[in-house]
Coordinates of C-alpha atoms in Angstrom, one line a residue:
X1 CA 18.0 -13.5 8.1
X2 CA 16.3 -13.3 11.5
X3 CA 15.4 -9.6 12.2
X4 CA 15.7 -10.3 15.9
X5 CA 19.3 -11.2 15.6
X6 CA 20.0 -8.2 13.4
X7 CA 18.5 -5.7 15.7
X8 CA 20.6 -3.5 18.0
X9 CA 19.1 -2.5 21.4
X10 CA 17.6 1.0 21.1
X11 CA 16.0 3.5 23.4
X12 CA 12.4 4.5 23.0
X13 CA 12.1 8.1 21.9
X14 CA 9.2 10.2 23.2
X15 CA 8.5 13.0 20.7
X16 CA 6.5 15.4 22.8
X17 CA 9.0 18.1 21.8
X18 CA 8.7 17.3 18.1
X19 CA 4.9 17.3 18.3
X20 CA 3.9 20.0 20.6
X21 CA 7.0 22.0 21.5
X22 CA 7.5 20.7 25.0
X23 CA 10.6 19.0 26.4
X24 CA 12.0 16.1 24.4
X25 CA 12.4 13.0 26.7
X26 CA 13.9 9.6 26.4
X27 CA 12.4 6.4 27.9
X28 CA 15.1 3.8 28.6
X29 CA 14.7 0.3 27.2
X30 CA 13.9 -0.9 30.7
X31 CA 11.0 1.4 31.2
X32 CA 7.6 -0.2 31.7
X33 CA 5.7 -1.1 28.6
X34 CA 2.6 0.6 30.0
X35 CA 4.5 3.8 30.6
X36 CA 6.0 3.8 27.1
X37 CA 2.7 3.0 25.6
X38 CA 0.9 5.9 27.3
X39 CA 3.6 8.3 26.4
X40 CA 3.7 7.2 22.8
X41 CA -0.1 7.5 22.5
X42 CA 0.0 11.0 23.8
X43 CA 2.9 11.9 21.6
X44 CA 1.2 10.6 18.5
X45 CA -2.0 12.4 19.3
X46 CA -0.1 15.6 19.6
X47 CA 1.9 14.8 16.5
X48 CA -1.1 14.3 14.3
X49 CA -2.6 17.6 15.6
X50 CA 0.5 19.6 14.7
X51 CA 1.7 18.1 11.4
X52 CA 2.8 20.9 9.1
X53 CA 1.5 21.2 5.6
X54 CA 3.7 21.8 2.6
X55 CA 3.0 24.7 0.4
X56 CA 5.2 23.2 -2.4
X57 CA 2.8 21.7 -5.0
X58 CA 5.5 19.3 -6.4
X59 CA 6.3 18.0 -2.9
X60 CA 2.6 17.7 -2.1
X61 CA 1.9 15.7 -5.2
X62 CA 4.8 13.4 -4.5
X63 CA 3.7 12.7 -0.9
X64 CA 0.4 11.5 -2.2
X65 CA 1.2 9.9 -5.6
X66 CA 4.3 8.0 -4.5
X67 CA 5.5 5.9 -1.6
X68 CA 7.7 8.7 -0.5
X69 CA 9.5 11.6 -2.3
X70 CA 13.2 11.7 -2.7
X71 CA 15.4 14.7 -3.6
X72 CA 16.1 13.2 -7.1
X73 CA 12.4 12.6 -7.7
X74 CA 11.5 16.1 -6.6
X75 CA 14.0 17.5 -9.1
X76 CA 12.5 15.3 -11.8
X77 CA 9.0 16.7 -11.1
X78 CA 10.3 20.3 -11.1
X79 CA 11.9 19.7 -14.4
X80 CA 8.9 18.1 -16.0
X81 CA 6.2 20.2 -14.3
X82 CA 3.6 18.6 -12.0
X83 CA 1.1 18.1 -14.9
X84 CA 3.8 16.6 -17.2
X85 CA 5.0 14.2 -14.5
X86 CA 1.5 13.2 -13.6
X87 CA 0.5 12.5 -17.2
X88 CA 3.5 10.3 -17.7
X89 CA 2.7 8.4 -14.5
X90 CA -0.8 7.8 -15.7
X91 CA 0.6 6.1 -18.8
X92 CA 3.4 4.2 -17.2
X93 CA 4.0 1.4 -19.6
X94 CA 4.7 3.7 -22.5
X95 CA 5.9 6.9 -20.7
X96 CA 8.0 5.8 -17.8
X97 CA 11.1 3.6 -18.3
X98 CA 11.6 1.1 -15.5
X99 CA 14.5 -1.0 -16.7
X100 CA 16.3 -1.1 -13.3
X101 CA 13.1 -2.4 -11.6
X102 CA 12.7 -5.0 -14.3
X103 CA 16.2 -6.3 -13.7
X104 CA 15.4 -6.7 -10.0
X105 CA 12.2 -8.6 -10.8
X106 CA 14.3 -11.2 -12.5
X107 CA 15.1 -12.5 -9.0
X108 CA 11.6 -14.0 -8.8
X109 CA 11.1 -16.2 -11.9
X110 CA 8.3 -18.1 -10.1
X111 CA 6.0 -15.0 -10.6
X112 CA 5.7 -16.1 -14.2
X113 CA 4.8 -19.7 -13.4
X114 CA 1.3 -21.0 -14.3
X115 CA -0.7 -22.7 -11.6
X116 CA 0.2 -26.2 -12.9
X117 CA 3.8 -25.2 -12.9
X118 CA 3.7 -24.1 -9.3
X119 CA 2.2 -27.5 -8.4
X120 CA 4.7 -29.4 -10.4
X121 CA 7.9 -27.5 -9.5
X122 CA 7.6 -27.1 -5.8
X123 CA 8.7 -30.0 -3.7
X124 CA 5.8 -29.8 -1.2
X125 CA 2.2 -29.4 -2.2
X126 CA 0.8 -26.3 -0.6
X127 CA 4.2 -24.6 -0.4
X128 CA 4.2 -20.9 0.4
X129 CA 7.4 -20.1 -1.6
X130 CA 5.7 -18.4 -4.5
X131 CA 3.5 -16.3 -2.2
X132 CA 6.6 -15.0 -0.4
X133 CA 8.2 -14.3 -3.7
X134 CA 5.0 -12.3 -4.6
X135 CA 5.2 -10.3 -1.3
X136 CA 8.9 -9.5 -1.7
X137 CA 8.4 -8.3 -5.3
X138 CA 5.4 -6.2 -4.1
X139 CA 7.6 -4.5 -1.6
X140 CA 10.4 -4.1 -4.1
X141 CA 8.2 -2.5 -6.7
X142 CA 6.7 -0.1 -4.1
X143 CA 10.2 0.9 -3.0
X144 CA 12.2 1.0 -6.2
X145 CA 9.9 1.3 -9.2
X146 CA 9.9 4.6 -11.1
X147 CA 6.2 4.0 -11.9
X148 CA 5.2 5.2 -8.4
X149 CA 1.6 6.3 -9.1
X150 CA 0.9 3.0 -10.7
X151 CA 2.3 1.2 -7.6
X152 CA 0.1 3.2 -5.2
X153 CA -2.9 2.3 -7.4
X154 CA -1.9 -1.4 -7.3
X155 CA -1.7 -1.2 -3.5
X156 CA -5.1 0.5 -3.4
X157 CA -6.8 -2.2 -5.5
X158 CA -5.0 -5.0 -3.7
X159 CA -6.7 -3.6 -0.6
X160 CA -10.0 -3.4 -2.3
X161 CA -10.4 -6.8 -4.0
X162 CA -8.8 -8.6 -1.1
X163 CA -7.1 -11.9 -1.5
X164 CA -5.1 -12.5 1.7
X165 CA -1.5 -13.7 1.2
X166 CA 0.0 -15.9 2.4
X167 CA -3.0 -18.3 2.5
X168 CA -3.3 -22.0 1.8
X169 CA -6.3 -21.3 -0.4
X170 CA -4.2 -19.4 -3.0
X171 CA -0.8 -20.9 -2.6
X172 CA -0.6 -21.7 -6.3
X173 CA -2.4 -18.7 -7.9
X174 CA -2.1 -15.5 -5.7
X175 CA 0.8 -14.2 -7.9
X176 CA -1.4 -14.7 -11.0
X177 CA -4.3 -12.8 -9.4
X178 CA -1.9 -9.9 -8.8
X179 CA -0.6 -10.0 -12.3
X180 CA -3.8 -10.7 -14.3
X181 CA -6.4 -8.8 -12.2
X182 CA -4.8 -6.1 -10.1
X183 CA -1.7 -5.0 -12.1
X184 CA -3.3 -5.5 -15.5
X185 CA -6.2 -3.2 -14.7
X186 CA -5.0 -0.9 -11.9
X187 CA -5.2 2.2 -14.2
X188 CA -7.6 0.7 -16.7
X189 CA -11.4 0.1 -16.6
X190 CA -12.8 -1.0 -13.3
X191 CA -15.5 -3.0 -15.1
X192 CA -12.7 -5.1 -16.6
X193 CA -11.0 -5.6 -13.2
X194 CA -14.3 -6.7 -11.7
X195 CA -14.9 -9.2 -14.4
X196 CA -11.4 -10.5 -14.2
X197 CA -11.6 -10.9 -10.4
X198 CA -14.9 -12.8 -10.7
X199 CA -13.3 -15.3 -13.0
X200 CA -10.1 -15.8 -11.1
X201 CA -9.6 -18.9 -8.9
X202 CA -8.1 -16.9 -6.1
X203 CA -11.2 -14.7 -5.6
X204 CA -13.5 -17.6 -6.2
X205 CA -11.8 -19.7 -3.5
X206 CA -11.3 -16.9 -1.0
X207 CA -15.0 -15.9 -1.1
X208 CA -16.3 -19.5 -1.5
X209 CA -18.0 -19.2 -4.9
X210 CA -15.9 -22.1 -6.2
X211 CA -18.2 -24.3 -4.0
X212 CA -21.4 -22.5 -4.8
X213 CA -24.1 -24.7 -6.4
X214 CA -27.7 -24.1 -7.7
X215 CA -28.9 -26.5 -5.0
X216 CA -26.9 -24.8 -2.2
X217 CA -25.8 -21.3 -3.3
X218 CA -23.1 -19.8 -1.2
X219 CA -23.9 -16.1 -0.5
X220 CA -20.4 -15.0 0.5
X221 CA -19.2 -13.7 -2.8
X222 CA -22.6 -12.4 -3.9
X223 CA -22.7 -10.3 -0.7
X224 CA -19.2 -9.0 -0.7
X225 CA -19.5 -8.1 -4.4
X226 CA -22.3 -5.8 -3.5
X227 CA -21.2 -4.6 -0.1
X228 CA -17.4 -4.1 -0.7
X229 CA -16.6 -4.3 -4.4
X230 CA -19.4 -2.2 -5.9
X231 CA -22.5 -0.3 -4.6
X232 CA -21.9 -0.5 -0.8
X233 CA -24.1 -1.0 2.2
X234 CA -27.6 0.5 1.9
X235 CA -28.0 0.1 -1.9
X236 CA -29.4 -3.5 -1.8
X237 CA -31.6 -5.8 0.2
X238 CA -31.2 -9.4 1.6
X239 CA -33.3 -10.5 -1.4
X240 CA -30.7 -8.9 -3.7
X241 CA -27.9 -10.8 -1.9
X242 CA -29.7 -14.1 -2.5
X243 CA -30.3 -13.3 -6.1
X244 CA -26.7 -12.1 -6.4
X245 CA -25.5 -15.5 -5.2
X246 CA -27.7 -17.3 -7.8
X247 CA -26.5 -15.0 -10.6
X248 CA -22.9 -16.1 -9.8
X249 CA -23.5 -19.8 -9.7
X250 CA -21.4 -21.7 -12.3
X251 CA -18.2 -19.6 -11.8
X252 CA -15.9 -22.3 -10.5
X253 CA -12.4 -23.7 -10.4
X254 CA -11.2 -26.9 -12.2
X255 CA -9.8 -29.1 -9.5
X256 CA -7.1 -30.7 -11.7
X257 CA -5.7 -27.6 -13.4
X258 CA -6.6 -25.1 -10.7
X259 CA -7.8 -22.7 -13.5
X260 CA -11.1 -20.9 -13.8
X261 CA -13.8 -23.1 -15.1
X262 CA -17.4 -22.3 -15.9
X263 CA -19.5 -25.2 -14.7
X264 CA -23.0 -25.2 -16.4
X265 CA -24.0 -28.2 -14.3
X266 CA -23.9 -26.0 -11.2
X267 CA -25.7 -23.0 -12.8
X268 CA -29.0 -21.8 -11.5
X269 CA -31.5 -21.3 -14.4
X270 CA -34.4 -18.9 -14.1
X271 CA -35.1 -15.2 -13.9
X272 CA -32.7 -13.2 -11.7
X273 CA -33.1 -9.7 -10.5
X274 CA -30.7 -7.6 -8.4
X275 CA -31.5 -4.0 -7.7
X276 CA -32.3 -2.5 -11.1
X277 CA -30.8 -5.3 -13.1
X278 CA -32.7 -8.4 -14.4
X279 CA -32.1 -11.2 -16.8
X280 CA -34.2 -14.1 -18.0
X281 CA -31.2 -16.4 -17.5
X282 CA -32.8 -19.2 -19.6
X283 CA -30.0 -21.6 -20.1
X284 CA -27.1 -23.0 -18.0
X285 CA -24.8 -22.7 -21.0
X286 CA -25.4 -19.0 -21.3
X287 CA -24.7 -18.3 -17.6
X288 CA -21.2 -16.9 -18.1
X289 CA -22.6 -14.1 -20.3
X290 CA -25.3 -13.4 -17.7
X291 CA -22.6 -12.9 -15.2
X292 CA -20.8 -10.4 -17.5
X293 CA -24.1 -8.4 -17.8
X294 CA -24.5 -8.4 -14.1
X295 CA -21.0 -7.3 -13.3
X296 CA -21.0 -4.5 -15.9
X297 CA -24.3 -3.3 -14.5
X298 CA -22.8 -3.1 -11.0
X299 CA -19.5 -1.5 -12.2
X300 CA -21.4 1.3 -13.9
X301 CA -24.0 1.9 -11.2
X302 CA -24.0 5.4 -9.8
X303 CA -23.6 4.0 -6.3
X304 CA -20.5 2.2 -7.4
X305 CA -19.2 5.3 -9.1
X306 CA -19.6 7.2 -5.8
X307 CA -18.0 4.4 -3.8
X308 CA -14.9 4.2 -6.1
X309 CA -14.7 8.0 -6.2
X310 CA -14.8 8.1 -2.4
X311 CA -12.1 5.4 -2.0
X312 CA -9.8 7.2 -4.4
X313 CA -10.4 10.6 -2.6
X314 CA -9.8 9.0 0.8
X315 CA -6.5 7.5 -0.4
X316 CA -5.1 10.6 -2.2
X317 CA -6.9 13.6 -0.7
X318 CA -8.4 13.4 2.8
X319 CA -9.8 11.1 5.4
X320 CA -13.1 13.1 4.9
X321 CA -12.9 14.2 1.3
X322 CA -15.1 17.1 0.1
X323 CA -18.4 16.0 -1.4
X324 CA -17.7 18.4 -4.4
X325 CA -14.6 16.4 -5.3
X326 CA -16.4 13.0 -4.8
X327 CA -19.1 14.2 -7.2
X328 CA -16.6 15.3 -9.8
X329 CA -14.7 12.0 -9.6
X330 CA -17.9 9.9 -9.8
X331 CA -18.9 11.8 -12.9
X332 CA -15.5 11.3 -14.5
X333 CA -15.6 7.6 -13.7
X334 CA -19.0 7.1 -15.5
X335 CA -18.1 9.5 -18.4
X336 CA -14.9 7.5 -19.1
X337 CA -16.5 4.0 -19.0
X338 CA -15.1 3.2 -15.5
X339 CA -11.5 4.0 -16.5
X340 CA -9.4 4.9 -13.5
X341 CA -6.6 7.0 -15.0
X342 CA -8.9 9.8 -16.2
X343 CA -10.5 9.9 -12.7
X344 CA -7.1 10.2 -11.1
X345 CA -6.1 13.0 -13.4
X346 CA -9.2 15.0 -12.4
X347 CA -8.4 14.3 -8.8
X348 CA -4.8 15.5 -8.8
X349 CA -5.5 18.6 -10.9
X350 CA -8.5 19.6 -8.7
X351 CA -8.5 22.6 -6.4
X352 CA -9.6 20.2 -3.6
X353 CA -6.4 18.2 -3.9
X354 CA -4.3 21.4 -3.9
X355 CA -6.0 22.5 -0.7
X356 CA -5.6 19.2 1.0
X357 CA -1.9 19.4 2.0
X358 CA -1.5 18.2 5.6
X359 CA -4.8 16.3 5.6
X360 CA -3.5 12.8 5.3
X361 CA -1.2 10.8 7.6
X362 CA 0.9 7.9 6.3
X363 CA -0.1 4.4 7.3
X364 CA 2.6 2.3 9.1
X365 CA 3.3 0.5 5.8
X366 CA 3.8 3.7 3.9
X367 CA 5.9 5.2 6.7
X368 CA 8.3 2.2 6.4
X369 CA 8.6 2.6 2.6
X370 CA 9.0 6.3 2.8
X371 CA 11.8 6.0 5.4
X372 CA 13.7 3.6 3.2
X373 CA 13.3 5.7 0.1
X374 CA 14.3 9.0 1.7
X375 CA 17.5 7.4 3.2
X376 CA 18.5 6.2 -0.3
X377 CA 18.5 2.5 0.3
X378 CA 18.7 0.4 -2.9
X379 CA 18.2 -3.3 -3.7
X380 CA 20.8 -5.6 -2.2
X381 CA 22.9 -7.8 -4.3
X382 CA 21.1 -11.0 -5.3
X383 CA 20.4 -12.8 -2.0
X384 CA 19.8 -16.5 -1.3
X385 CA 16.1 -17.5 -1.4
X386 CA 14.3 -16.5 1.7
X387 CA 17.3 -14.6 3.1
X388 CA 16.7 -11.1 1.7
X389 CA 16.2 -7.8 3.4
X390 CA 12.8 -7.7 1.7
X391 CA 11.8 -10.8 3.6
X392 CA 12.9 -9.0 6.8
X393 CA 11.0 -5.9 5.8
X394 CA 7.9 -8.1 5.4
X395 CA 8.4 -9.2 9.0
X396 CA 8.8 -5.6 10.1
X397 CA 5.6 -4.4 8.4
X398 CA 3.8 -7.2 10.3
X399 CA 5.0 -5.8 13.6
X400 CA 3.5 -2.5 12.5
X401 CA 0.2 -4.3 11.9
X402 CA 0.2 -3.7 8.2
X403 CA 2.0 -6.4 6.2
X404 CA 1.2 -6.1 2.5
X405 CA -1.8 -8.3 1.6
X406 CA -2.0 -9.3 5.2
X407 CA -5.5 -8.1 6.1
X408 CA -7.5 -11.3 6.7
X409 CA -11.0 -9.8 6.2
X410 CA -12.4 -8.9 2.8
X411 CA -12.9 -5.2 3.7
X412 CA -9.1 -4.4 3.5
X413 CA -6.9 -2.3 5.7
X414 CA -8.3 1.1 6.9
X415 CA -6.9 4.2 5.3
X416 CA -7.7 6.8 7.9
X417 CA -5.4 8.2 10.6
X418 CA -7.6 7.2 13.6
X419 CA -7.1 3.5 12.7
X420 CA -3.3 3.6 13.3
X421 CA -2.9 5.5 16.5
X422 CA -1.9 2.5 18.7
X423 CA 1.2 3.0 21.0
X424 CA 2.8 -0.3 20.2
X425 CA 2.8 0.3 16.4
X426 CA 4.1 3.8 17.0
X427 CA 7.0 2.7 19.1
X428 CA 7.8 -0.1 16.6
X429 CA 8.0 2.5 13.8
X430 CA 10.2 4.8 15.8
X431 CA 12.6 1.9 16.5
X432 CA 12.6 1.0 12.9
X433 CA 13.6 4.5 12.0
X434 CA 16.5 4.4 14.3
X435 CA 17.6 1.0 13.0
X436 CA 17.5 2.3 9.5
X437 CA 19.4 5.5 10.3
X438 CA 22.0 3.5 12.3
X439 CA 22.4 0.8 9.6
X440 CA 21.3 -1.9 12.1
X441 CA 18.2 -2.7 10.1
X442 CA 18.1 -4.0 6.5
X443 CA 21.8 -4.0 6.5
X444 CA 22.2 -5.9 3.2
X445 CA 20.6 -3.2 1.1
X446 CA 23.1 -0.8 -0.4
X447 CA 22.9 2.8 1.0
X448 CA 24.8 6.0 1.4
X449 CA 26.3 6.4 4.8
X450 CA 24.2 8.5 7.1
X451 CA 27.0 11.0 7.4
X452 CA 26.4 11.9 3.7
X453 CA 23.3 13.8 5.0
X454 CA 25.5 16.3 6.7
X455 CA 26.2 19.2 4.4
X456 CA 29.7 20.5 3.5
X457 CA 30.9 22.9 4.7
X458 CA 29.7 21.9 8.2
X459 CA 26.9 24.2 9.5
X460 CA 28.1 26.6 12.2
X461 CA 25.4 25.9 14.8
X462 CA 23.4 23.1 16.1
X463 CA 20.2 24.8 14.8
X464 CA 21.7 25.1 11.4
X465 CA 22.7 21.4 11.4
X466 CA 19.2 20.2 12.3
X467 CA 17.6 22.5 9.7
X468 CA 20.0 21.3 7.0
X469 CA 19.3 17.6 7.9
X470 CA 15.6 18.3 7.8
X471 CA 15.9 20.0 4.4
X472 CA 17.8 17.0 3.0
X473 CA 14.9 14.8 4.2
X474 CA 12.4 17.2 2.6
X475 CA 11.0 18.4 5.9
X476 CA 10.4 21.8 7.3
X477 CA 10.5 22.1 11.0
X478 CA 9.0 24.6 13.4
X479 CA 11.3 26.4 15.7
X480 CA 10.1 24.4 18.6
X481 CA 10.8 21.1 16.9
X482 CA 14.3 22.2 15.8
X483 CA 15.1 23.4 19.3
X484 CA 13.9 20.2 20.9
X485 CA 16.3 18.1 18.8
X486 CA 19.1 20.4 19.7
X487 CA 18.3 19.9 23.4
X488 CA 18.2 16.1 22.8
X489 CA 21.9 16.3 22.0
X490 CA 22.5 18.5 25.0
X491 CA 23.1 21.8 23.2
X492 CA 21.4 25.1 22.7
X493 CA 20.3 25.9 19.2
X494 CA 22.9 28.7 18.9
X495 CA 25.8 26.6 20.2
X496 CA 28.8 26.4 17.9
X497 CA 29.0 23.1 16.1
X498 CA 32.5 21.6 15.8
X499 CA 33.8 18.9 13.5
X500 CA 33.8 15.5 15.3
X501 CA 31.1 16.4 17.8
X502 CA 28.7 13.7 18.8
X503 CA 25.9 15.3 16.8
X504 CA 27.7 14.5 13.5
X505 CA 29.2 11.2 14.6
X506 CA 27.7 8.6 17.0
X507 CA 24.5 10.6 17.8
X508 CA 23.8 11.5 14.1
X509 CA 21.6 8.4 13.5
X510 CA 19.4 9.4 16.5
X511 CA 18.9 12.9 15.1
X512 CA 18.0 11.5 11.7
X513 CA 15.6 9.0 13.4
X514 CA 13.9 11.8 15.4
X515 CA 13.3 13.7 12.2
X516 CA 11.7 10.6 10.7
X517 CA 9.6 10.2 13.9
X518 CA 8.3 13.8 13.5
X519 CA 4.7 14.5 12.5
X520 CA 6.1 16.4 9.5
X521 CA 7.5 13.1 8.1
X522 CA 4.3 11.2 9.0
X523 CA 2.3 13.5 6.8
X524 CA 1.3 11.9 3.5

């Protein structure tokens, strides 16, 4: 399906009323792009400054530990208790049944293919079909899996050990990198994930170690391993980078099978020293074990502990997390042998997390997923290959600037609010909200009609209607925000609402979209 043909012309909504309490305005579709961009930028700046924080601990947990709360999920957390729900989410394979998601995953049998099977079964060498299956399944899991905390961790590590998809370098193995490196270890030990990544053809190709040789060592992976995957900038020297590259020689890819292959003929032999780690490295045949020693040293280095702790705290707590929390998380990381689940438990049960409500803003990708989840969309009936709403959603996230696995550089997408303040992306998200609410976007997915959001009996005033819709969407509005939406439909807040009025018929999708446009919904 072509998203362009499925879209319905919409009006750009300017949310100054929702953000700062001033008049709500509409920019017609024919308005100049520059004017719309300036207005959107100002609106978003105001919105981020006025986002309201929830005082509900269950809702706060769900905004951070999932890709968007739903009323059903909120009820589940209240029934289990926040700690009980969290503990189950930290042991998802044994504690959280996900049979419906497993049934959906059966749509992509290619995700179980080995590298040689991809090469053998696809009609054209270098085909991107399996990579698109991977991306669709990644979106589906984020949207529909009951193992939500696990899926947020998968997304975090995907954005940490970056393998860009789609890419011709990984056309036959990117799905296996996700399965055997990221998903296998997302809540396990980071040292195991690091070792698995270092021996996966996808990482070795993307960062050029597959071509590294003792006579001409390639420094790319050796540098990124230090700078991005472990200790971070400032903890090493250029000499360390050169030694890091030598320490990784021999890790390669078999050209015929496409599998990891240790190649002793390429291995540098001789003493190697990086930071506080050293090894005699006396034989080419023993190089693989030397690499394990090196990677384990880096994984358990205090600087790596601090870096991983900071990354987790930025994702789940604040753009500028408290140093007290980072210290606690780093200590938990080292005390638990680099295991991630215990660190996350400390994080979510910490007073710093409890105090952080309102301190994170959803990225465009998260905003799209949360919108779909709160409106109750479910997987469409089995579509034809390449024709699914998930493929369309992949396109939409690209227009927001954040398609999954789409960051081309090894440093990953930024996870701070200031990185996502562009006017174009904001307007695209607003129009996406309206398309979802009006059932013009992702039309093949099953969903309740938007009128199901209107309570029965019908609220008596326009103010009561807006408040009720906001509550259903798990939002709390300020009086100024509520009144701005009432004025948008040309009524005072106290006006009597009648059955069949525009606000509960043809203008209802616009009201719902405005609520999704609000800073309250943008808050992670």
